[in-house]
PDB file of C-alpha atoms in Angstrom:
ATOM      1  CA  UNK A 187     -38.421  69.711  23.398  1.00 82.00           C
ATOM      2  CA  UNK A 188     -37.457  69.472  19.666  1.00 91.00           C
ATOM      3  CA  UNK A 189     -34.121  67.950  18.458  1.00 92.00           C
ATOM      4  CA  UNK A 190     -32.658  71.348  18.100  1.00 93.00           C
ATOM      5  CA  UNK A 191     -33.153  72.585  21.312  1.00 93.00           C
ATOM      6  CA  UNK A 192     -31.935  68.926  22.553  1.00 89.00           C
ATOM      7  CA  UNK A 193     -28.821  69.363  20.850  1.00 89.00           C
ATOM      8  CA  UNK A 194     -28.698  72.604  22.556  1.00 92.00           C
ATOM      9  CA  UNK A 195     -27.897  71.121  26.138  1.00 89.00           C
ATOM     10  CA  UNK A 196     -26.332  68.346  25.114  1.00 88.00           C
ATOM     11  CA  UNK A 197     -24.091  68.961  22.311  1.00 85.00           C
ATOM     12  CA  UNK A 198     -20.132  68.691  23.059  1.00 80.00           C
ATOM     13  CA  UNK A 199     -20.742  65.744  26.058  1.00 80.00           C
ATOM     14  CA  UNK A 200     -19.435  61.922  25.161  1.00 69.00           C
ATOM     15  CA  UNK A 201     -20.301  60.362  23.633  1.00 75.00           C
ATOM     16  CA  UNK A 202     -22.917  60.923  21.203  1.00 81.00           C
ATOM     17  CA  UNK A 203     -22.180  63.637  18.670  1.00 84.00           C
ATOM     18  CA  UNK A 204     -25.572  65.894  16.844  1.00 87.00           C
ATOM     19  CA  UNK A 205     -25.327  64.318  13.410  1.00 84.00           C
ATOM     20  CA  UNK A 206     -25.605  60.474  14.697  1.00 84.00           C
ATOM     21  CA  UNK A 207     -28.219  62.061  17.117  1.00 85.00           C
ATOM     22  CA  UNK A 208     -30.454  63.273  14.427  1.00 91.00           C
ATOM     23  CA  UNK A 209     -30.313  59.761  12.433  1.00 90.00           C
ATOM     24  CA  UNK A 210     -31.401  58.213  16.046  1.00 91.00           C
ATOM     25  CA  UNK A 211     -34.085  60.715  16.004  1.00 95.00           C
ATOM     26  CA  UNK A 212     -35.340  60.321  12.549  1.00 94.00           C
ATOM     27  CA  UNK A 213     -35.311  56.282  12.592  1.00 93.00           C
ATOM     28  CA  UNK A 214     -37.619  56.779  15.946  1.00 96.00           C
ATOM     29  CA  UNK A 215     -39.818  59.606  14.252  1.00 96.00           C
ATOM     30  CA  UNK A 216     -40.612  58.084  10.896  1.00 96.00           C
ATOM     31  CA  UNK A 217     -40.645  54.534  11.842  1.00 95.00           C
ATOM     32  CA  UNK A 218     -43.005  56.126  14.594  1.00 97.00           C
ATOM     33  CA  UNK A 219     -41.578  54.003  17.400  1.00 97.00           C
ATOM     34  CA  UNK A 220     -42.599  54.718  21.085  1.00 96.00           C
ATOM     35  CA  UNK A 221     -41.521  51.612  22.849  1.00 96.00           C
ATOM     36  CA  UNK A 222     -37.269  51.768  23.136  1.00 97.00           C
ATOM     37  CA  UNK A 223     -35.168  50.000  24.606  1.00 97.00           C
ATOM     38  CA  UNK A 224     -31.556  51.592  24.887  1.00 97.00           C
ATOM     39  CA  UNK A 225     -28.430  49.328  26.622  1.00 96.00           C
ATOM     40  CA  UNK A 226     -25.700  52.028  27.652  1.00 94.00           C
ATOM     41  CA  UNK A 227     -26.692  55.313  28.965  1.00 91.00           C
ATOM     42  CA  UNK A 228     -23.336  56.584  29.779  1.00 90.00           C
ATOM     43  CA  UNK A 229     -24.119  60.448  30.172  1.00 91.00           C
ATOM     44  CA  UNK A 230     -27.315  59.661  28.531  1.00 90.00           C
ATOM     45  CA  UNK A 231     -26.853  62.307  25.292  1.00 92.00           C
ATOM     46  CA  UNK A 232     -28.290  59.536  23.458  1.00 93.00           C
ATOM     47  CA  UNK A 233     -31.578  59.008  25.824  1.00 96.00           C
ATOM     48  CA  UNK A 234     -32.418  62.446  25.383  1.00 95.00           C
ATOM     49  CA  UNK A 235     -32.478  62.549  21.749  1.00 95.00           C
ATOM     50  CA  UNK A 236     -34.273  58.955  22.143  1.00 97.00           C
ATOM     51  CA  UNK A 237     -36.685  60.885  24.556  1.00 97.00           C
ATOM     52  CA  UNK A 238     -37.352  63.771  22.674  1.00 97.00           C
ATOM     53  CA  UNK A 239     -37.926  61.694  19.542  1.00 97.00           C
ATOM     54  CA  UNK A 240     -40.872  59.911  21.782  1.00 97.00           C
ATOM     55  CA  UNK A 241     -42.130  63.293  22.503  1.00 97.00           C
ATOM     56  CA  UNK A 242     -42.361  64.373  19.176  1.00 97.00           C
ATOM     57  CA  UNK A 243     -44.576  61.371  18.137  1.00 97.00           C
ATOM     58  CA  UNK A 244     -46.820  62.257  21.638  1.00 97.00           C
ATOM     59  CA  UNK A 245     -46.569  59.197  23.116  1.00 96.00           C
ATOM     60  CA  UNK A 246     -44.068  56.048  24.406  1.00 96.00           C
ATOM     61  CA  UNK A 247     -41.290  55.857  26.358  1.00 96.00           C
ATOM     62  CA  UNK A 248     -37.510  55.380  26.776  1.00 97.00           C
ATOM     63  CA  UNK A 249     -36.276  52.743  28.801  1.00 96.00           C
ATOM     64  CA  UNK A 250     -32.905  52.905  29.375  1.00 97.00           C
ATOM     65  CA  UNK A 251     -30.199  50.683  31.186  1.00 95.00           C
ATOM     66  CA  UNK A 252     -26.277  51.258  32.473  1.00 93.00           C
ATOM     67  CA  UNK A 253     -23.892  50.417  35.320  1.00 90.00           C
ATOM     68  CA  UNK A 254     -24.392  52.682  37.722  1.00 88.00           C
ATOM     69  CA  UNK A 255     -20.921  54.656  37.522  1.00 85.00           C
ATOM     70  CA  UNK A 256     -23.129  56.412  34.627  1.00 83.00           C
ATOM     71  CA  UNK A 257     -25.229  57.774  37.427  1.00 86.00           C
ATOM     72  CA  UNK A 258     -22.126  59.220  38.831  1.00 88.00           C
ATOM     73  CA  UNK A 259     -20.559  60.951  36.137  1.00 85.00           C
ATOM     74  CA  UNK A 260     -20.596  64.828  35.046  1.00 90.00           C
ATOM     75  CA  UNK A 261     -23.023  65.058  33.426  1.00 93.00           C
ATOM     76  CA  UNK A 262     -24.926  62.340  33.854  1.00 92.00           C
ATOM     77  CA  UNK A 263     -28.646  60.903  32.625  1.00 95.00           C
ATOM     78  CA  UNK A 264     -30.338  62.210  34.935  1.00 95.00           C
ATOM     79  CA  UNK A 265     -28.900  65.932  34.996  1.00 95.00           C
ATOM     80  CA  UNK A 266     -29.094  66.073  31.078  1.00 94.00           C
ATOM     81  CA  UNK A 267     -32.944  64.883  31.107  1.00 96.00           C
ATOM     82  CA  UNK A 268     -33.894  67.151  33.825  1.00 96.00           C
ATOM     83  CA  UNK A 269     -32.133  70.120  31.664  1.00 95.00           C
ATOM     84  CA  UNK A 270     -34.193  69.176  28.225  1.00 97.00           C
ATOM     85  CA  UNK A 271     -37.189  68.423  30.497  1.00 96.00           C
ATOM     86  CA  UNK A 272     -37.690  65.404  29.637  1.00 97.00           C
ATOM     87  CA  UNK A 273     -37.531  62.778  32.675  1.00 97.00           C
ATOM     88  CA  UNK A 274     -41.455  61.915  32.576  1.00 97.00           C
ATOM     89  CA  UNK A 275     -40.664  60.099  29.177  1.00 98.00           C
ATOM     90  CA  UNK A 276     -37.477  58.048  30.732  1.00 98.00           C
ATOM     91  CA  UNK A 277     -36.941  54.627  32.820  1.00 96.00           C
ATOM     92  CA  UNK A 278     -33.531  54.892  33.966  1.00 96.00           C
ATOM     93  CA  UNK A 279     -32.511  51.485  34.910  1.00 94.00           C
ATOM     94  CA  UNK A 280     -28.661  51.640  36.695  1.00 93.00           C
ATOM     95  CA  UNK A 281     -27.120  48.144  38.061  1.00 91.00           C
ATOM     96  CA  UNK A 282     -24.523  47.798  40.540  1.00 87.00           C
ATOM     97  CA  UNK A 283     -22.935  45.324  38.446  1.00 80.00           C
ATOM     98  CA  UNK A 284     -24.044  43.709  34.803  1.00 82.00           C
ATOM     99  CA  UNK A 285     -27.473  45.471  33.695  1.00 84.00           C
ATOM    100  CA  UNK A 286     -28.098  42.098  32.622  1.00 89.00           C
ATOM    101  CA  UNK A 287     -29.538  40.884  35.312  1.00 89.00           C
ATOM    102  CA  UNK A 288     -32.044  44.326  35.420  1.00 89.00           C
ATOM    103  CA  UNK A 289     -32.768  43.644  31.557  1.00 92.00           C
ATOM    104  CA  UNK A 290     -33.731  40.020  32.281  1.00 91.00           C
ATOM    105  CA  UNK A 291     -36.048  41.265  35.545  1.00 89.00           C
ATOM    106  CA  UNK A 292     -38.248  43.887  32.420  1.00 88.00           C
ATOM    107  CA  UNK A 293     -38.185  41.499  30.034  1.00 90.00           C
ATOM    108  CA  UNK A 294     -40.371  38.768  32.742  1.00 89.00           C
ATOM    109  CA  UNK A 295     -42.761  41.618  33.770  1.00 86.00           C
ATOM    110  CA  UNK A 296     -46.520  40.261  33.196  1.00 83.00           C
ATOM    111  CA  UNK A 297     -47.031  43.211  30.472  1.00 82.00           C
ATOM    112  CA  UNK A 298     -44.271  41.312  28.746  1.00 70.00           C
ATOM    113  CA  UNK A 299     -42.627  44.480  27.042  1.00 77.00           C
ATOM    114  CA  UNK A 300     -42.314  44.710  23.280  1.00 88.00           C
ATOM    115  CA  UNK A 301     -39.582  47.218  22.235  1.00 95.00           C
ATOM    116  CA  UNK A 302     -40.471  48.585  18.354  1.00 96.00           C
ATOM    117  CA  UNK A 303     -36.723  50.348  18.787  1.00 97.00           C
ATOM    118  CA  UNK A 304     -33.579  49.323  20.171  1.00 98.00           C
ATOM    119  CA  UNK A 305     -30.346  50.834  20.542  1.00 97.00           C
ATOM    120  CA  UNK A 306     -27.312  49.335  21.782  1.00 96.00           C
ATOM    121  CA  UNK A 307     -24.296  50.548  22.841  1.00 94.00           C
ATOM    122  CA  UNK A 308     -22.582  48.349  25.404  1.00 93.00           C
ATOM    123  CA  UNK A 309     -20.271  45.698  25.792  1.00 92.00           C
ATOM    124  CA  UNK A 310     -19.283  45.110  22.822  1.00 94.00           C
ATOM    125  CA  UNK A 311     -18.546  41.389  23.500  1.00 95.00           C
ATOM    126  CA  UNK A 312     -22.100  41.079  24.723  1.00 95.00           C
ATOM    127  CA  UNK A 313     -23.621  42.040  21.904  1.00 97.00           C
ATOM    128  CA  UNK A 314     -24.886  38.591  20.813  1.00 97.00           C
ATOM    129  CA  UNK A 315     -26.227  38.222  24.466  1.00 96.00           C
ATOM    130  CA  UNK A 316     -28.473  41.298  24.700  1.00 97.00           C
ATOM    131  CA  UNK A 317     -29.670  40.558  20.636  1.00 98.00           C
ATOM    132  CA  UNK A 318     -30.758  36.986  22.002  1.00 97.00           C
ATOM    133  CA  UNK A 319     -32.805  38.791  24.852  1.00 95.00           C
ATOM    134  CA  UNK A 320     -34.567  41.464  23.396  1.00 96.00           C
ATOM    135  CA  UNK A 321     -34.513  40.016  19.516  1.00 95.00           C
ATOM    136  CA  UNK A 322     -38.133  37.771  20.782  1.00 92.00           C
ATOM    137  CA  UNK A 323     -39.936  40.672  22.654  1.00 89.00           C
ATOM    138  CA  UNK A 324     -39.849  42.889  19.085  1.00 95.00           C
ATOM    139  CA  UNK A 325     -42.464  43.256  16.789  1.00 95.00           C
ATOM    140  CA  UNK A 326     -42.669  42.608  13.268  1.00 95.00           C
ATOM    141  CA  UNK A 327     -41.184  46.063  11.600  1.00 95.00           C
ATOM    142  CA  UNK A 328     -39.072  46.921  14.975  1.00 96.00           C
ATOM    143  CA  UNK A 329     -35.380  48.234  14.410  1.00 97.00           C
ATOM    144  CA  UNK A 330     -32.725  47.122  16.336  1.00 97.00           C
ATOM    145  CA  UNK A 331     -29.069  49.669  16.177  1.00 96.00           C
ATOM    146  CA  UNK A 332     -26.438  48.834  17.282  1.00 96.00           C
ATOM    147  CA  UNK A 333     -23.533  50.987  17.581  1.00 93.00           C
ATOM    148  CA  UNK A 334     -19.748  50.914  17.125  1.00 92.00           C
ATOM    149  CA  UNK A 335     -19.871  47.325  14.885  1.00 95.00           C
ATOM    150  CA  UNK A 336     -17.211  48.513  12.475  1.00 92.00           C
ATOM    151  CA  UNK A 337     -14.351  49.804  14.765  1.00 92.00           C
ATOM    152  CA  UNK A 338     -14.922  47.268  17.343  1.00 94.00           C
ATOM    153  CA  UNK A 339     -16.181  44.315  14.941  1.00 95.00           C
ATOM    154  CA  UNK A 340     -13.749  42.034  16.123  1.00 96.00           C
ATOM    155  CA  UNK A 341     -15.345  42.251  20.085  1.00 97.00           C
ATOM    156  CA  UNK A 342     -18.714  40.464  18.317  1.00 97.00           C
ATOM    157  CA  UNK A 343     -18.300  38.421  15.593  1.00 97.00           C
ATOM    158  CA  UNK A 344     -21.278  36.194  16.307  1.00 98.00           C
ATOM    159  CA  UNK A 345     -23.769  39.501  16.540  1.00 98.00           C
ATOM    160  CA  UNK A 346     -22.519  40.389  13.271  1.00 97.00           C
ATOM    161  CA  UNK A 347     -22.877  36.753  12.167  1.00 98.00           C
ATOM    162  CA  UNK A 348     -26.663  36.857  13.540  1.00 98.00           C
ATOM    163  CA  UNK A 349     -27.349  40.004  11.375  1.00 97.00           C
ATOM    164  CA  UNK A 350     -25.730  39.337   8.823  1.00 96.00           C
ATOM    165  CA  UNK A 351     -27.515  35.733   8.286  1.00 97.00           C
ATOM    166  CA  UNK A 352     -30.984  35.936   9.800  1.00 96.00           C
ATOM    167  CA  UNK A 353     -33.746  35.129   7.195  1.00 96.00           C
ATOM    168  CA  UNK A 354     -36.242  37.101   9.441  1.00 96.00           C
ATOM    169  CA  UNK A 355     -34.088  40.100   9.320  1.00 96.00           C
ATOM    170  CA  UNK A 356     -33.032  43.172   6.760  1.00 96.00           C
ATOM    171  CA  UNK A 357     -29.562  44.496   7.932  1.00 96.00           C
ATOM    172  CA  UNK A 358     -27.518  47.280   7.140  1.00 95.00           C
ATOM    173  CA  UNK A 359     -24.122  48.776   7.646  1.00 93.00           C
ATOM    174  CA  UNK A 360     -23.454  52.408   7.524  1.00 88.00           C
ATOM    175  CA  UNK A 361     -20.385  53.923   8.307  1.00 78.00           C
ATOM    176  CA  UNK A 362     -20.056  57.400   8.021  1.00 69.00           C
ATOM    177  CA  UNK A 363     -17.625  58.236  11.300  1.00 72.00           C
ATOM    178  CA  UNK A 364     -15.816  54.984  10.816  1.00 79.00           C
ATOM    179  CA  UNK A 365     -17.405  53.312  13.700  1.00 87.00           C
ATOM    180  CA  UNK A 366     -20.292  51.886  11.636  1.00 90.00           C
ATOM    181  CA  UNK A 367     -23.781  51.253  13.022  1.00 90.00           C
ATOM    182  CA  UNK A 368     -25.873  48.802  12.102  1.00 94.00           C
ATOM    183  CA  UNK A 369     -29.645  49.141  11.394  1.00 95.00           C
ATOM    184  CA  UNK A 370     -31.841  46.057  11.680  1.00 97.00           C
ATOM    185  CA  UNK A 371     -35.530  45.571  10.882  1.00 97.00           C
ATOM    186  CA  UNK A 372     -37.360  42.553  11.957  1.00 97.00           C
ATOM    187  CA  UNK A 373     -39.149  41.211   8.686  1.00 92.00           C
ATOM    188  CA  UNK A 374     -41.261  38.582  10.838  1.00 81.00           C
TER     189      UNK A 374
END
């Protein structure tokens, strides 16, 4: 399913609106990443777009993690997937608590994942935390976005720190709804 016809089903749900959709998309597209990692599903607008950007290069997958109150809301990841048909491209990962525990459990599989995209938009506080976990299992040229690090910039002053300071890392700040997402590519 192309972005258009993604947009379709799931524009006017939280919490993801079409225009930051199609930057997600493009960054997955060109960059040609098929390997993602996203932390917060919520309704899971943003997995699809993350799926159909997958399907667009042919190949990868999304693997995406929440609480599991996302799995219970109207709509929710798995109703919005099964409407742009694209479940077969998905992991859905929900914990009963902290997803931190689940992310911890994929990162110590014996393939010993390597995300080439990452996209977080979680506890904000936690930022630093899920940056330490992943930040290791990319590959040289991987992005790692990371949403909402304007308007809620005070919640993760060491993440912001990290990107800002990082020799092995090229960071930037855009900002174009106010909430600002940062873009990060892994130099080394």
């Amino acid at each position: 399913m192309n972005f258009e016809a993604v947009s379709d089903v799931v524009d006017g749900h939280p919490h993801m609106k079409k225009k930051r959709g199609r930057e997600v998309y493009d960054h997955v597209v060109k960059h040609e990443c098929r390997d993602i990692l996203e932390l917060g599903t919520y309704h899971g607008v943003s997995t699809c777009y993350l799926a159909a950007a997958v399907e667009e290069l042919g190949s990868g997958r999304v693997t995406t993690m929440d609480r599991s109150e996302a799995g219970r809301l109207e709509p929710n990841v798995y109703s919005l997937l099964e409407a742009c048909g694209l479940t077969p491209l998905v992991d859905v990962v929900l914990a009963e608590r902290s997803f931190t525990w689940e992310l911890k459990k994929v990162l110590e599989l014996p393939e010993r994942p390597q995300f080439d995209f990452v996209f977080l938009d979680a506890w904000k506080r936690d930022y630093q935390k899920f940056f330490d976990m992943v930040f290791p299992r990319m590959p040289k040229g991987g992005l790692f976005v990371a949403h909402n690090v304007l308007n809620k910039k005070s919640e993760m002053p060491d993440f912001l720190n990290t990107i800002e300071t990082r020799p092995d890392l090229f960071s930037t700040i855009v900002a174009p709804s106010g909430e600002g997402v940062s873009v990060s590519w892994k130099r080394k």
